[in-house]
Amino acid sequence: MTSPAIRAERLQQRLEAFAHIGATPAGGVNRQALSPEDREARRLLAELAQARGFQVFQDAIANLFIRRSGRDDSLPPLLIGSHLDSQPTGGRFDGALGTLSAFEVLEALEDAKLETSGPIEVVAWTNEEGSRFAPGVMGSMAFAGAADPAQWQSLAGSDGASFSDELAATLAALPEAALRPLGTPLSGYIELHIEQGPSLEKEGLAIGVVTGVQGTRWLKVTVTGEAGHAGTTPLPYRRDPMVAAVGMMHQLQASVMPSDADARLTVGRIATIPGSVNAIPKAVTFSLDLRHPSAIRLDAIEGEVRAICRAEGEKQGCSVEISMAFDMPPGVFAPGMIDTIEAAAGRLSLPSKKMVSGAFHDALFLARVAPTAMIFVPCRDGISHNEAEYVEPASIRDGARLLLEATVAVAYG
Ligand code: HGY
Ligand code: MN
Ligand code: MN
Ligand code: MN
């Protein structure tokens, strides 16, 4: 047995190959959950796995698992991985880096013929992003027993697609992946991911040892007024939902966000009904993505949001309805797994710091069923959910080497 080593050029080639699946002209990827591009990426990963003699499984919500046996296969596996689905104009590394680095770890163990005590599995979670089918982290939520997939069967996507049809097509696209029950026991979970923020790069650090994830809430605000003629209706006669919505957004950005440095408020999607140039809209809908490390502050911010929306609606004689599309409480990772990763970074002389994730991740739900932690590597200017997302080859290599070192520490000991 030789000691396992990451082959950085092989990982780079894998990342290139996957970046071609759903590639956008601006250099990013559009590989949304359960789309033909997502299915193509899953198929490629399954083929690579079978070429190495690894076993391939999927569960009822199409989470994809790749298994390398250990000495005692009755032991629960250590799971490593991330997601392959992307934002509509996403980057080549969000999700793919963690999934393909995990596969590289499996190949390195195989190349070295290193026998781990129990099996190691790589996972590609279904629909982490939630941009096509809300909510996000569907696959890991269902795996952790935090949601019953049956509730999503009649869901329609942002493109009008049927969730159940797309899920069925995705499962059918990998007939060789044996179906397994949702939520198999694990000995642990480690996810490598880009930071998607600027701090590691700014501080010149190679690694973030992630101790937890902040809370996320997705609200949908519907403002309803009265449709009317754009030319003949004087302002005092209008009940214009767009004027109310603009007032709401202005207030949220002018008062709520600046009042709390840890608060994040984002309007990512807005629509008018009927959406005619020369008709005052009947209704306006917009999305609100709220984030905060504290659940108490999240509640307080949501209360402020609801009060502001109600007041701005009343000013314009409009009714306001706010629905919750996604509520992901903040979570913390396992101290033992955090220490394992921090010690491994030390052995590799990789400068690191502990940090909380601003982005949500599948690891948040895995933390409910197994000792879990995450590894971050810097991305250029902290940019992500943007086609310009970029990770230096040295950071890719550092992240994969640390994932291997931590995996061996957990699974070979
Ligand atoms: O939105 C998020 O935090 C994740 O990156 N999908
Ligand atoms: Mn991600
Ligand atoms: Mn993302
Ligand atoms: Mn993630």
Coordinates of C-alpha atoms and ligand atoms in Angstrom, one line a residue, residues 94 128-129 196 385, ligand 3:
D94 CA -20.2 25.9 -6.4
E128 CA -29.2 22.1 -3.2
E129 CA -29.8 25.4 -4.9
Q196 CA -18.6 32.1 -1.6
H385 CA -23.8 32.6 -7.9
Ligands
MN3 MN -25.1 27.8 -4.5

